[in-house]
Tab-separated table of C-alpha atoms and ligand atoms in Angstrom:
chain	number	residue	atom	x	y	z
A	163	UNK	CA	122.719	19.438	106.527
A	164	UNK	CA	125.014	17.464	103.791
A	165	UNK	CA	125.302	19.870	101.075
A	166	UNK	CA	126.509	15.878	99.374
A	167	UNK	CA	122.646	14.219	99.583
A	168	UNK	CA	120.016	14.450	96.992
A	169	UNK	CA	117.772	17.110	96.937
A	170	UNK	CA	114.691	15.614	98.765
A	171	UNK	CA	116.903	14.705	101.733
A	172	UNK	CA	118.049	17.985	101.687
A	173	UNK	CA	114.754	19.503	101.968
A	174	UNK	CA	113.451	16.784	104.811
A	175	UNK	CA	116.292	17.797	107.206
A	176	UNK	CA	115.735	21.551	106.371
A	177	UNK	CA	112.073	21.277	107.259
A	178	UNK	CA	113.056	20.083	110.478
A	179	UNK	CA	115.649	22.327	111.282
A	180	UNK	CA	113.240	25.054	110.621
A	181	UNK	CA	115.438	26.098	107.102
A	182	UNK	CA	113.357	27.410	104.420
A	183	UNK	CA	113.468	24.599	101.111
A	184	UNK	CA	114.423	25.390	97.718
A	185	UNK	CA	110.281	25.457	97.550
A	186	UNK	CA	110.176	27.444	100.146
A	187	UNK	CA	112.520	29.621	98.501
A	188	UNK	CA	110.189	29.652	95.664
A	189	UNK	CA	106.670	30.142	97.096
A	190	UNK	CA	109.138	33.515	99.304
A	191	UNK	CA	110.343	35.106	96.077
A	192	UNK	CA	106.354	34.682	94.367
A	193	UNK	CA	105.147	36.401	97.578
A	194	UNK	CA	107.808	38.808	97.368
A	195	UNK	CA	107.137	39.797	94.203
A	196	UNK	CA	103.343	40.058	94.155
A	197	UNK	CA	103.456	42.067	97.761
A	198	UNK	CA	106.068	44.450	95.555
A	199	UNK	CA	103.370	44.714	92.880
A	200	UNK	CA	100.833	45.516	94.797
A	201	UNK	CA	102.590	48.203	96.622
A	202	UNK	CA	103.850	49.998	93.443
A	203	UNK	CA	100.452	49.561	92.300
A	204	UNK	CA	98.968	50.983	96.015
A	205	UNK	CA	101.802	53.940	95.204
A	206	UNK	CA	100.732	54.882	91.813
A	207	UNK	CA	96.937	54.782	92.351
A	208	UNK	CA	97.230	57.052	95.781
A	209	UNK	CA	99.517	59.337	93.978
A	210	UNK	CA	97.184	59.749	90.876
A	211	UNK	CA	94.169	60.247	93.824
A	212	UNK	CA	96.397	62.852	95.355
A	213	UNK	CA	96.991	64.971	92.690
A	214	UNK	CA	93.551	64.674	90.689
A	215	UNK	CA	91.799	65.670	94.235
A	216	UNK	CA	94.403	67.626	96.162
A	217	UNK	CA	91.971	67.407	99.063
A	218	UNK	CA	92.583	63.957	99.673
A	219	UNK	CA	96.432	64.816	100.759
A	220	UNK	CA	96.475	64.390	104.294
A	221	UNK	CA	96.290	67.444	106.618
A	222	UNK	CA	100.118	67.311	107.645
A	223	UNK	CA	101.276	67.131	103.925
A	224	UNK	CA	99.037	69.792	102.985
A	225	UNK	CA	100.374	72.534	105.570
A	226	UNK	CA	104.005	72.420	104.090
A	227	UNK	CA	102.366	73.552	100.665
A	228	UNK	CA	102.266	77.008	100.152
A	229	UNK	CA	98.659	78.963	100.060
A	230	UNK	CA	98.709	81.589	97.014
A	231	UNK	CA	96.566	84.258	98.020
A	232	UNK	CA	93.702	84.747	95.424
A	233	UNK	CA	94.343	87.968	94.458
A	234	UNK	CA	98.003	87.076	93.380
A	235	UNK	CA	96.916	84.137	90.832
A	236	UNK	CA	96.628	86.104	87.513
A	237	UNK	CA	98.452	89.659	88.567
A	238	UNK	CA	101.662	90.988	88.706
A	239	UNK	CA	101.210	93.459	91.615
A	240	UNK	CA	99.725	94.443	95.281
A	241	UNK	CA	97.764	96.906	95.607
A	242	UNK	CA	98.409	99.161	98.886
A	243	UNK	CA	95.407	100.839	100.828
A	244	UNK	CA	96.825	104.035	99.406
A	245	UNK	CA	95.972	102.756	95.853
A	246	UNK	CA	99.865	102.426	94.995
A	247	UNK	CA	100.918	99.512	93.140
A	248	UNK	CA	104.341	97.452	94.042
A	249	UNK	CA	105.392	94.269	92.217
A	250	UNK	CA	104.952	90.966	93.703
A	251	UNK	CA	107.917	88.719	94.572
A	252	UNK	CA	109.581	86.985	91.411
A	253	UNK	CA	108.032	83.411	91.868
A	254	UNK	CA	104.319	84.884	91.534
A	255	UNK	CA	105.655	87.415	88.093
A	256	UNK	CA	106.993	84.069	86.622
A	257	UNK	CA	104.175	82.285	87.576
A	258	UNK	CA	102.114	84.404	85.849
A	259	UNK	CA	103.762	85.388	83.102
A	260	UNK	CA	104.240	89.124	83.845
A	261	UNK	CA	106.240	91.029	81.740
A	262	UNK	CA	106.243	94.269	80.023
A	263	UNK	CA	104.558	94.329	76.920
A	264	UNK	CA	103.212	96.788	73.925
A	265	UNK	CA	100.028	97.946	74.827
A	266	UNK	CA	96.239	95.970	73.958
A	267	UNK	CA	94.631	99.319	74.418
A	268	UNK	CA	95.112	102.866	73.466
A	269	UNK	CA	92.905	105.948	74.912
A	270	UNK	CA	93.636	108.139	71.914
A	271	UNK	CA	91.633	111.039	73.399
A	272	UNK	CA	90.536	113.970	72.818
A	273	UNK	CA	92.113	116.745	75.454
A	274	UNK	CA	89.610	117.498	78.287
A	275	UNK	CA	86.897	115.430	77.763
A	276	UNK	CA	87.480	113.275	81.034
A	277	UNK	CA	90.989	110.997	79.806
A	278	UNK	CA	92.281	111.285	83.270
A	279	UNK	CA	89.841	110.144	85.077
A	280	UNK	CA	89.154	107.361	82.858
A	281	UNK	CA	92.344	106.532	83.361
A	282	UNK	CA	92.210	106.297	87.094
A	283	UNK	CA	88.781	104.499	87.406
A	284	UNK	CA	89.740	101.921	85.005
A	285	UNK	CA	93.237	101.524	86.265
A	286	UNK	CA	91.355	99.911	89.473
A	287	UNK	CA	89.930	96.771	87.520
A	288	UNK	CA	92.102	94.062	88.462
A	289	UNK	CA	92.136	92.915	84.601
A	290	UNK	CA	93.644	96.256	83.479
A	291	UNK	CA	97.049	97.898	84.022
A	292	UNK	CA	97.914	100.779	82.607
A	293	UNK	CA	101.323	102.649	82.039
A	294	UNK	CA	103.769	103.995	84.744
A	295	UNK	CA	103.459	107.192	83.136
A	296	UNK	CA	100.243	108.938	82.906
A	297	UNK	CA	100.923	109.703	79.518
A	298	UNK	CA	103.195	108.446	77.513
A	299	UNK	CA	103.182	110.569	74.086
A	300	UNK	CA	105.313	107.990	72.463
A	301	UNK	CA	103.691	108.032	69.012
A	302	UNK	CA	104.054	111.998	69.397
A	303	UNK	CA	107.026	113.704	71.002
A	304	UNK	CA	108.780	110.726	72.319
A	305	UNK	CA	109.461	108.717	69.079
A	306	UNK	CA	112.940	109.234	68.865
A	307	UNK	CA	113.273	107.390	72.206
A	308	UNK	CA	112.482	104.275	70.320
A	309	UNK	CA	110.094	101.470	70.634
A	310	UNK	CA	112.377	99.894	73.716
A	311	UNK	CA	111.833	102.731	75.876
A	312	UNK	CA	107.527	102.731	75.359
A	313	UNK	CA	107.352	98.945	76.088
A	314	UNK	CA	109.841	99.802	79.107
A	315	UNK	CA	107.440	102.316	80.776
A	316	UNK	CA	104.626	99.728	80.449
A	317	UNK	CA	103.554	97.730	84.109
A	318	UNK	CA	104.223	94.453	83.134
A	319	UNK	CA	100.859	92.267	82.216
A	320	UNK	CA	99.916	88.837	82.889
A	321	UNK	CA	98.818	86.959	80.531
A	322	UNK	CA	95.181	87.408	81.258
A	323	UNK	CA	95.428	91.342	81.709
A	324	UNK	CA	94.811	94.314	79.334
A	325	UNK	CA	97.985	96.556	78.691
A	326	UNK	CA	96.521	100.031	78.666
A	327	UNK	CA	97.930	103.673	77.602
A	328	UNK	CA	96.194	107.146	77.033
A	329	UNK	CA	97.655	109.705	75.350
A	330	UNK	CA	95.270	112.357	74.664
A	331	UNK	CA	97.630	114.161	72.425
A	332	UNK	CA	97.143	111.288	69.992
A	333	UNK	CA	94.032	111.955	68.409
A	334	UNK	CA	95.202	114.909	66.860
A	335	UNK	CA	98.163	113.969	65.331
A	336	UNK	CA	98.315	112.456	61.694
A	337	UNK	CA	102.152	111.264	62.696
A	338	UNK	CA	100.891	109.467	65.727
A	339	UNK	CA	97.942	107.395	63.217
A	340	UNK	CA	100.990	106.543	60.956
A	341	UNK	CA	103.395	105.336	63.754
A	342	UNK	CA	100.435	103.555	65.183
A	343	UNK	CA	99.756	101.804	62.058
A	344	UNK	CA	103.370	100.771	61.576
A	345	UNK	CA	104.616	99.907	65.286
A	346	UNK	CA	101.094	98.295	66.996
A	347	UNK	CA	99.531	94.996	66.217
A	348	UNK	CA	96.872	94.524	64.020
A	349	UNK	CA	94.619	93.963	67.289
A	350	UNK	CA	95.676	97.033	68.847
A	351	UNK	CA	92.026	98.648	70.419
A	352	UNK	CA	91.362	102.137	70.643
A	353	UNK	CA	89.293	104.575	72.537
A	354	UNK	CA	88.276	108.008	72.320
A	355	UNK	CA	86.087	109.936	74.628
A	356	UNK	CA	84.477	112.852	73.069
A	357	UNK	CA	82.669	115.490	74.760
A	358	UNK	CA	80.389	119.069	74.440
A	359	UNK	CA	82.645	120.815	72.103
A	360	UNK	CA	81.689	124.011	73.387
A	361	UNK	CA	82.550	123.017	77.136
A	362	UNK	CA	85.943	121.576	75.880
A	363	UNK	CA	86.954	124.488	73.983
A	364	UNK	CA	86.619	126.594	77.108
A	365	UNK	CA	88.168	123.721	78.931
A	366	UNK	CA	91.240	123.415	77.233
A	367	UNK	CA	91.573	127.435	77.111
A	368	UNK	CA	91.498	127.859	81.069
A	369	UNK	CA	93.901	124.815	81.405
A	370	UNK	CA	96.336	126.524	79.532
A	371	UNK	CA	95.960	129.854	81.078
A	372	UNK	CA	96.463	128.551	84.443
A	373	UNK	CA	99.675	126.538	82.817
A	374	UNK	CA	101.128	130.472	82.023
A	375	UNK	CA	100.051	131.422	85.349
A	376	UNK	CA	102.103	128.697	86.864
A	377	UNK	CA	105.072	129.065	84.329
A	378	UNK	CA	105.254	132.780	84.767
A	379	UNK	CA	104.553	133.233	88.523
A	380	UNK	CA	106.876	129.618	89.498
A	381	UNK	CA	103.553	129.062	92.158
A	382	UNK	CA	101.812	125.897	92.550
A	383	UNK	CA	98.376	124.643	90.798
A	384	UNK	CA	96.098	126.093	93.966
A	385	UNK	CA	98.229	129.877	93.873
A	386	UNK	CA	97.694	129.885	90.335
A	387	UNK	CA	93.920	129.353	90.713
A	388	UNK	CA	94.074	132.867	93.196
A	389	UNK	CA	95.624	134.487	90.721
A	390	UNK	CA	93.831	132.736	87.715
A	391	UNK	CA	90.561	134.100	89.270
A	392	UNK	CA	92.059	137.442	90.412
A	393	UNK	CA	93.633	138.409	87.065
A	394	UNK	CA	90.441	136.856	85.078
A	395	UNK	CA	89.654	139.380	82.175
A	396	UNK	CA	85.780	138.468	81.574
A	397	UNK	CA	86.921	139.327	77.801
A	398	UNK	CA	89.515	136.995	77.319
A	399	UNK	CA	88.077	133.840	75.866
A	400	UNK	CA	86.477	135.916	73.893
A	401	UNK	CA	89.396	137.949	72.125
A	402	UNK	CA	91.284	134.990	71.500
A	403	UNK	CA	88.257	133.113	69.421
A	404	UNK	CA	87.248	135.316	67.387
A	405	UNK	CA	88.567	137.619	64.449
A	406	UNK	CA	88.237	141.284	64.465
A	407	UNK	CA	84.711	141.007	62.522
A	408	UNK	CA	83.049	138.866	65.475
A	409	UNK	CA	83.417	135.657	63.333
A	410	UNK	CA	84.859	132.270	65.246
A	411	UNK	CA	88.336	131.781	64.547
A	412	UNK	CA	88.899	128.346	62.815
A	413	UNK	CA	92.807	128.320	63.050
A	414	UNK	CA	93.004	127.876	66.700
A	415	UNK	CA	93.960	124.666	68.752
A	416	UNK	CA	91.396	124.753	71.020
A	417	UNK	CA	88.978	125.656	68.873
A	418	UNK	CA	89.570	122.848	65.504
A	419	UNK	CA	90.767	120.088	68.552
A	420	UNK	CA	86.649	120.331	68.937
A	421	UNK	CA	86.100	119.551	65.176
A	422	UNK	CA	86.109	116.022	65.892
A	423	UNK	CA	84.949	114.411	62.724
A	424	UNK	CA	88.107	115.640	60.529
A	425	UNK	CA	90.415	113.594	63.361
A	426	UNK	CA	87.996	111.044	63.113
A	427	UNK	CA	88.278	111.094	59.572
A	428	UNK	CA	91.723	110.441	59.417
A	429	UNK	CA	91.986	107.558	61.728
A	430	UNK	CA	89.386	105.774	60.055
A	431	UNK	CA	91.280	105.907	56.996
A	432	UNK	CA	93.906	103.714	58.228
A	433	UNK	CA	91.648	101.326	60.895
A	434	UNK	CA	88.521	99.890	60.455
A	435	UNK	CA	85.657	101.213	62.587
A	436	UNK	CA	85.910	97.972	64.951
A	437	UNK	CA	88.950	98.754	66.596
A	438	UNK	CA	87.466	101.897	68.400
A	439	UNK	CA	85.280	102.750	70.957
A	440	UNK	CA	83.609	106.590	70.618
A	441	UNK	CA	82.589	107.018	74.612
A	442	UNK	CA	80.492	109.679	75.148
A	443	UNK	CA	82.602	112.140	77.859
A	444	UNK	CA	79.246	113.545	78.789
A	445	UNK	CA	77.889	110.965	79.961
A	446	UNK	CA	81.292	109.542	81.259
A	447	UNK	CA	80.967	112.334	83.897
A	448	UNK	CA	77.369	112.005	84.792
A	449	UNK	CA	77.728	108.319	84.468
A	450	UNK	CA	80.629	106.902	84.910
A	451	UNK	CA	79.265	103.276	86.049
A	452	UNK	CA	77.356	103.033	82.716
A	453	UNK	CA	80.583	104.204	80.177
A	454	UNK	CA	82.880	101.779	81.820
A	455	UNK	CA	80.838	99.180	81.451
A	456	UNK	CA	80.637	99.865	77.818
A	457	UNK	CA	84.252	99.889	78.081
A	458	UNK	CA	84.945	96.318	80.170
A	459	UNK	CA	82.663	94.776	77.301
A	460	UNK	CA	85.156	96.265	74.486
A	461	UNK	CA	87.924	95.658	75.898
A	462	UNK	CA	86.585	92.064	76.794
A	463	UNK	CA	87.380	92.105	80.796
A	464	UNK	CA	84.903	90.785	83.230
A	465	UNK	CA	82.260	92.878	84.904
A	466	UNK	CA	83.618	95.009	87.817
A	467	UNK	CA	82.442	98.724	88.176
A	468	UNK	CA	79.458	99.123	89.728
A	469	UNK	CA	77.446	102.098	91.828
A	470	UNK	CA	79.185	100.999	95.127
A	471	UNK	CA	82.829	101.716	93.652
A	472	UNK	CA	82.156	105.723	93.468
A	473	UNK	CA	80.464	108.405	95.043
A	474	UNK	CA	79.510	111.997	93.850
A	475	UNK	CA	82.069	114.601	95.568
A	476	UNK	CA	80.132	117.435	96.568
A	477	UNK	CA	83.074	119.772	97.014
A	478	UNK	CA	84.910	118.086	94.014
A	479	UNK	CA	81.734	118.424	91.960
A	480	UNK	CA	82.403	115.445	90.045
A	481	UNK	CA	82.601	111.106	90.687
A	482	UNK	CA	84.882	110.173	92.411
A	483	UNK	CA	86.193	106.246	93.351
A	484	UNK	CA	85.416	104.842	96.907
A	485	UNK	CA	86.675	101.242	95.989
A	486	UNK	CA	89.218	99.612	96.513
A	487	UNK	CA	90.661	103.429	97.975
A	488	UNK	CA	89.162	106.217	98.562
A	489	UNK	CA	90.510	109.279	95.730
A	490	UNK	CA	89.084	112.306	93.415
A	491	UNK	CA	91.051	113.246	90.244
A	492	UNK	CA	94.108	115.513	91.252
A	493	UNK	CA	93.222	119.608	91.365
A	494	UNK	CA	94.210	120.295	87.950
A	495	UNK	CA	90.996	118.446	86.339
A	496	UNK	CA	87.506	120.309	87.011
A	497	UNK	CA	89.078	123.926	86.950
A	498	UNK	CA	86.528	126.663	87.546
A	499	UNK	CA	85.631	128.082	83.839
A	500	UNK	CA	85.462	131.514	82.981
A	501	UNK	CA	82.021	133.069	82.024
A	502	UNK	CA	81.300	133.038	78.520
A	503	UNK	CA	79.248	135.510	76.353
A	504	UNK	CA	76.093	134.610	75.558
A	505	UNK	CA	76.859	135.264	71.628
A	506	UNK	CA	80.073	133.932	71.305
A	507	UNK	CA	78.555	130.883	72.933
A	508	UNK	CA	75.832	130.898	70.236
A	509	UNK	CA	78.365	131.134	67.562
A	510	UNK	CA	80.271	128.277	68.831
A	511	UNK	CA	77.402	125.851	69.237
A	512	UNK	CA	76.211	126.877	65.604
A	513	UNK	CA	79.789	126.208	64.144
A	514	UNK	CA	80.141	123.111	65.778
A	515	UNK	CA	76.894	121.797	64.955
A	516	UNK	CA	77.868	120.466	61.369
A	517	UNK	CA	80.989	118.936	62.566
A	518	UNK	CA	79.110	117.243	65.484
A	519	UNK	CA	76.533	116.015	62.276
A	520	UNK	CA	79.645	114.369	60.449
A	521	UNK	CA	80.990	112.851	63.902
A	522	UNK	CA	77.318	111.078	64.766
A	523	UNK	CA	77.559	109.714	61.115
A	524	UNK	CA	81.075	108.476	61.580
A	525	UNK	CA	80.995	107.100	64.981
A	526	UNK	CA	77.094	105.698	64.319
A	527	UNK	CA	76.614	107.391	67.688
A	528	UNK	CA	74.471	109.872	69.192
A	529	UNK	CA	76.104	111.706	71.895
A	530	UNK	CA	74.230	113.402	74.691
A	531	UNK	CA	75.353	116.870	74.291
A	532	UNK	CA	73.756	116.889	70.232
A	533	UNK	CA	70.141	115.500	71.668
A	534	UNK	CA	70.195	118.556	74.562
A	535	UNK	CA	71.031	121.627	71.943
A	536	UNK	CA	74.797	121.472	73.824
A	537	UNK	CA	72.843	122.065	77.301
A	538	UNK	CA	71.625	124.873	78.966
A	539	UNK	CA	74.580	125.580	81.281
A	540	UNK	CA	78.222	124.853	79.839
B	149	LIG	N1	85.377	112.363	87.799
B	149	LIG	C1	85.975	113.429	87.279
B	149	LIG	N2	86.803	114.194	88.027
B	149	LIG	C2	87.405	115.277	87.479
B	149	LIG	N3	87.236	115.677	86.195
B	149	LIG	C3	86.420	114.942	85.427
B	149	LIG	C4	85.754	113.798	85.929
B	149	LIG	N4	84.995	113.287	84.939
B	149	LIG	C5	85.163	114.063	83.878
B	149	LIG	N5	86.020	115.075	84.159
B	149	LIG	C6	86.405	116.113	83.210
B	149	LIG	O1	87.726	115.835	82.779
B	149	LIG	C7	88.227	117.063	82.271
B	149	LIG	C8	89.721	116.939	82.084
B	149	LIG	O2	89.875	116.088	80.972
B	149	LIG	P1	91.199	115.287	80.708
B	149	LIG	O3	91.548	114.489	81.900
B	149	LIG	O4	91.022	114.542	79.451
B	149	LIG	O5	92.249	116.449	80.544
B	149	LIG	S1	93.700	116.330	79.869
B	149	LIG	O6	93.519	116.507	78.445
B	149	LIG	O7	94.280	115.056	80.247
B	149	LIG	O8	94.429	117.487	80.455
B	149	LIG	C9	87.805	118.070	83.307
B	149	LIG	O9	87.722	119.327	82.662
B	149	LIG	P2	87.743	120.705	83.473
B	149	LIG	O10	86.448	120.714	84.241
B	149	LIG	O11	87.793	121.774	82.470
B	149	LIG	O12	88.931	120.704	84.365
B	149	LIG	C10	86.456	117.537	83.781
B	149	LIG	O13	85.382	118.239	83.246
């Protein structure tokens, strides 16, 4: 071809040689283009298919993704078959935003009306997590470790999960209402599980002679039960209620830790009524399906405890969980009680009565032992 003759030419001789023409050239580059257009357009549309139905990926792509197992999606740990908890690897914690956090939940108490196994039934809701420690007494005798050192001892929480702590000691103390007030959020929930006052009073009375048993002997929980029951002085209980004149001692512990509407009182000057659920301990042993039930729907978790999660423990005496493991409350909670006199009994029931009076008014609630006269057997 001479590169010197006019354009036409130019074109006629490249036609025959095979050469593509400057219109050639042209139509090429318009092809070009509109083939490239249609495949970024063929790229973007696949790509938006592929991620708006992640089904449509082809099989191949799909088995170099990773499958999250369900359980993992909104937690922060495994559960073994043991019922221990370990952490799950980093990605998942960031993934889910797990990290350690004040609590959304307090049990405040009171002492022996069933905290610990509240504790341990609830802890198995896949919504809840509650503290490493079984009880943390921060608002009481561990204040002066600082606010740092509570949220430390927390599990960490996704973002979907209730942050839980129980502290029966709480109720009692005025300090731990005050610190409460000042340190917790505004939406801070409480609980307290109240129970026969009568039953309690004994309760908390053979817990802490089996803690001198243990303290003064150095045995174990299960030698200080043999000696508990060996040493037992049907009198005892007795001696240590009541004054000289036969009348009910009202400066005890164990006995004004059963006046609960004075505690109640107290917290209810500094909360409104909302933030607290009054369980009913009674029925919490009886029942325990139906109380944390009422619970899930305060603490606003999704349904999980049913029937087939426990079973009644003959030898135990008491409910005890059969799902996701199998475990009764530890050896120190439903200790054999003493026998009580029948008039010191009496006594009790009638001084308790008016307090029980104030707590129905205060709580708006009803509680099983007040409608059966404190039962027949305590
Ligand atoms: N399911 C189950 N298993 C074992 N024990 C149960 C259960 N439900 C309620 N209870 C009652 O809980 C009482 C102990 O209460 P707390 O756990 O609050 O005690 S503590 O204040 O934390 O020491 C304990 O009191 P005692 O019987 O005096 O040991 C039990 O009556």
């Amino acid at each position: 071809m001479n590169l010197g003759e006019p354009q036409e030419m130019q074109d006629d001789h490249a036609m025959k040689l095979g050469v593509p023409t400057k219109f050639h050239r042209k139509v090429g580059m318009t092809n070009r283009f509109a083939i490239g257009l249609v495949l970024v357009t063929l790229t973007f549309s696949l790509s938006f298919i592929a991620l708006s139905h992640p089904e449509a990926i082809p099989a191949r792509q799909q088995t170099v993704r990773e499958v999250i197992p369900k359980e993992y999606l909104s937690t922060c740990h495994r559960r073994h078959e043991d019922g221990s908890l370990a952490l799950l690897p980093e990605k998942y914690l960031t993934m889910n935003e797990c990290k350690k956090r004040l609590p959304d939940v307090v049990v405040l108490g009171t002492k022996k009306c069933g905290t610990g196994a509240l504790r341990v039934f609830l802890d198995t809701h896949p919504n809840v997590v509650f503290s490493k420690r079984a009880e943390a007494k921060f608002f009481t005798q561990n204040y002066k470790k600082g606010i740092d050192w509570y949220v430390q001892i927390m599990r960490p929480t996704a973002t979907g999960q209730v942050g839980m702590e129980k502290s029966p000691g709480y109720f009692f103390s005025s300090d731990a209402a005050k610190r409460i007030k000042s340190d917790l959020p505004p939406t801070t929930k409480f609980i307290v599980i109240l129970c026969n006052p009568v039953r309690r009073t004994i309760s908390e009375f053979t817990f802490e002679q089996l803690n001198k048993i243990k303290e003064k002997y150095k045995v174990d929980t299960e030698e200080a039960k043999v000696i508990a029951k060996r040493t037992f002085n049907s009198s005892k209980f007795e001696k240590y209620i009541t004054t000289s004149s036969g009348r009910i001692r009202t400066n005890v512990d164990i006995i004004t830790h059963s006046m609960y509407d004075k505690y109640i009182l107290s917290w209810l000057k500094l909360f409104p009524r909302s933030r607290f659920l009054f369980v009913d301990g009674d029925n919490f042993t009886h029942n325990p399906v139906a109380v944390l039930n009422e619970i899930e729907q305060f603490i606003e978790v999704p349904h999980y405890f049913n029937s087939s999660r426990f079973y009644f423990d003959k030898e135990k005496g008491f409910f005890c969980l059969s799902e996701p493991f199998k475990q009764c409350l530890r050896s120190t909670k439903g200790l054999e009680h003493p026998p009580v006199d029948r008039t010191v009994l009496r006594k009790l029931k009638e001084l308790f009565k008016a307090h029980d009076f104030a707590t129905s008014i205060l709580t708006l609630k009803n509680f099983t032992w007040m409608k059966n006269d404190y039962g027949s057997k305590i």
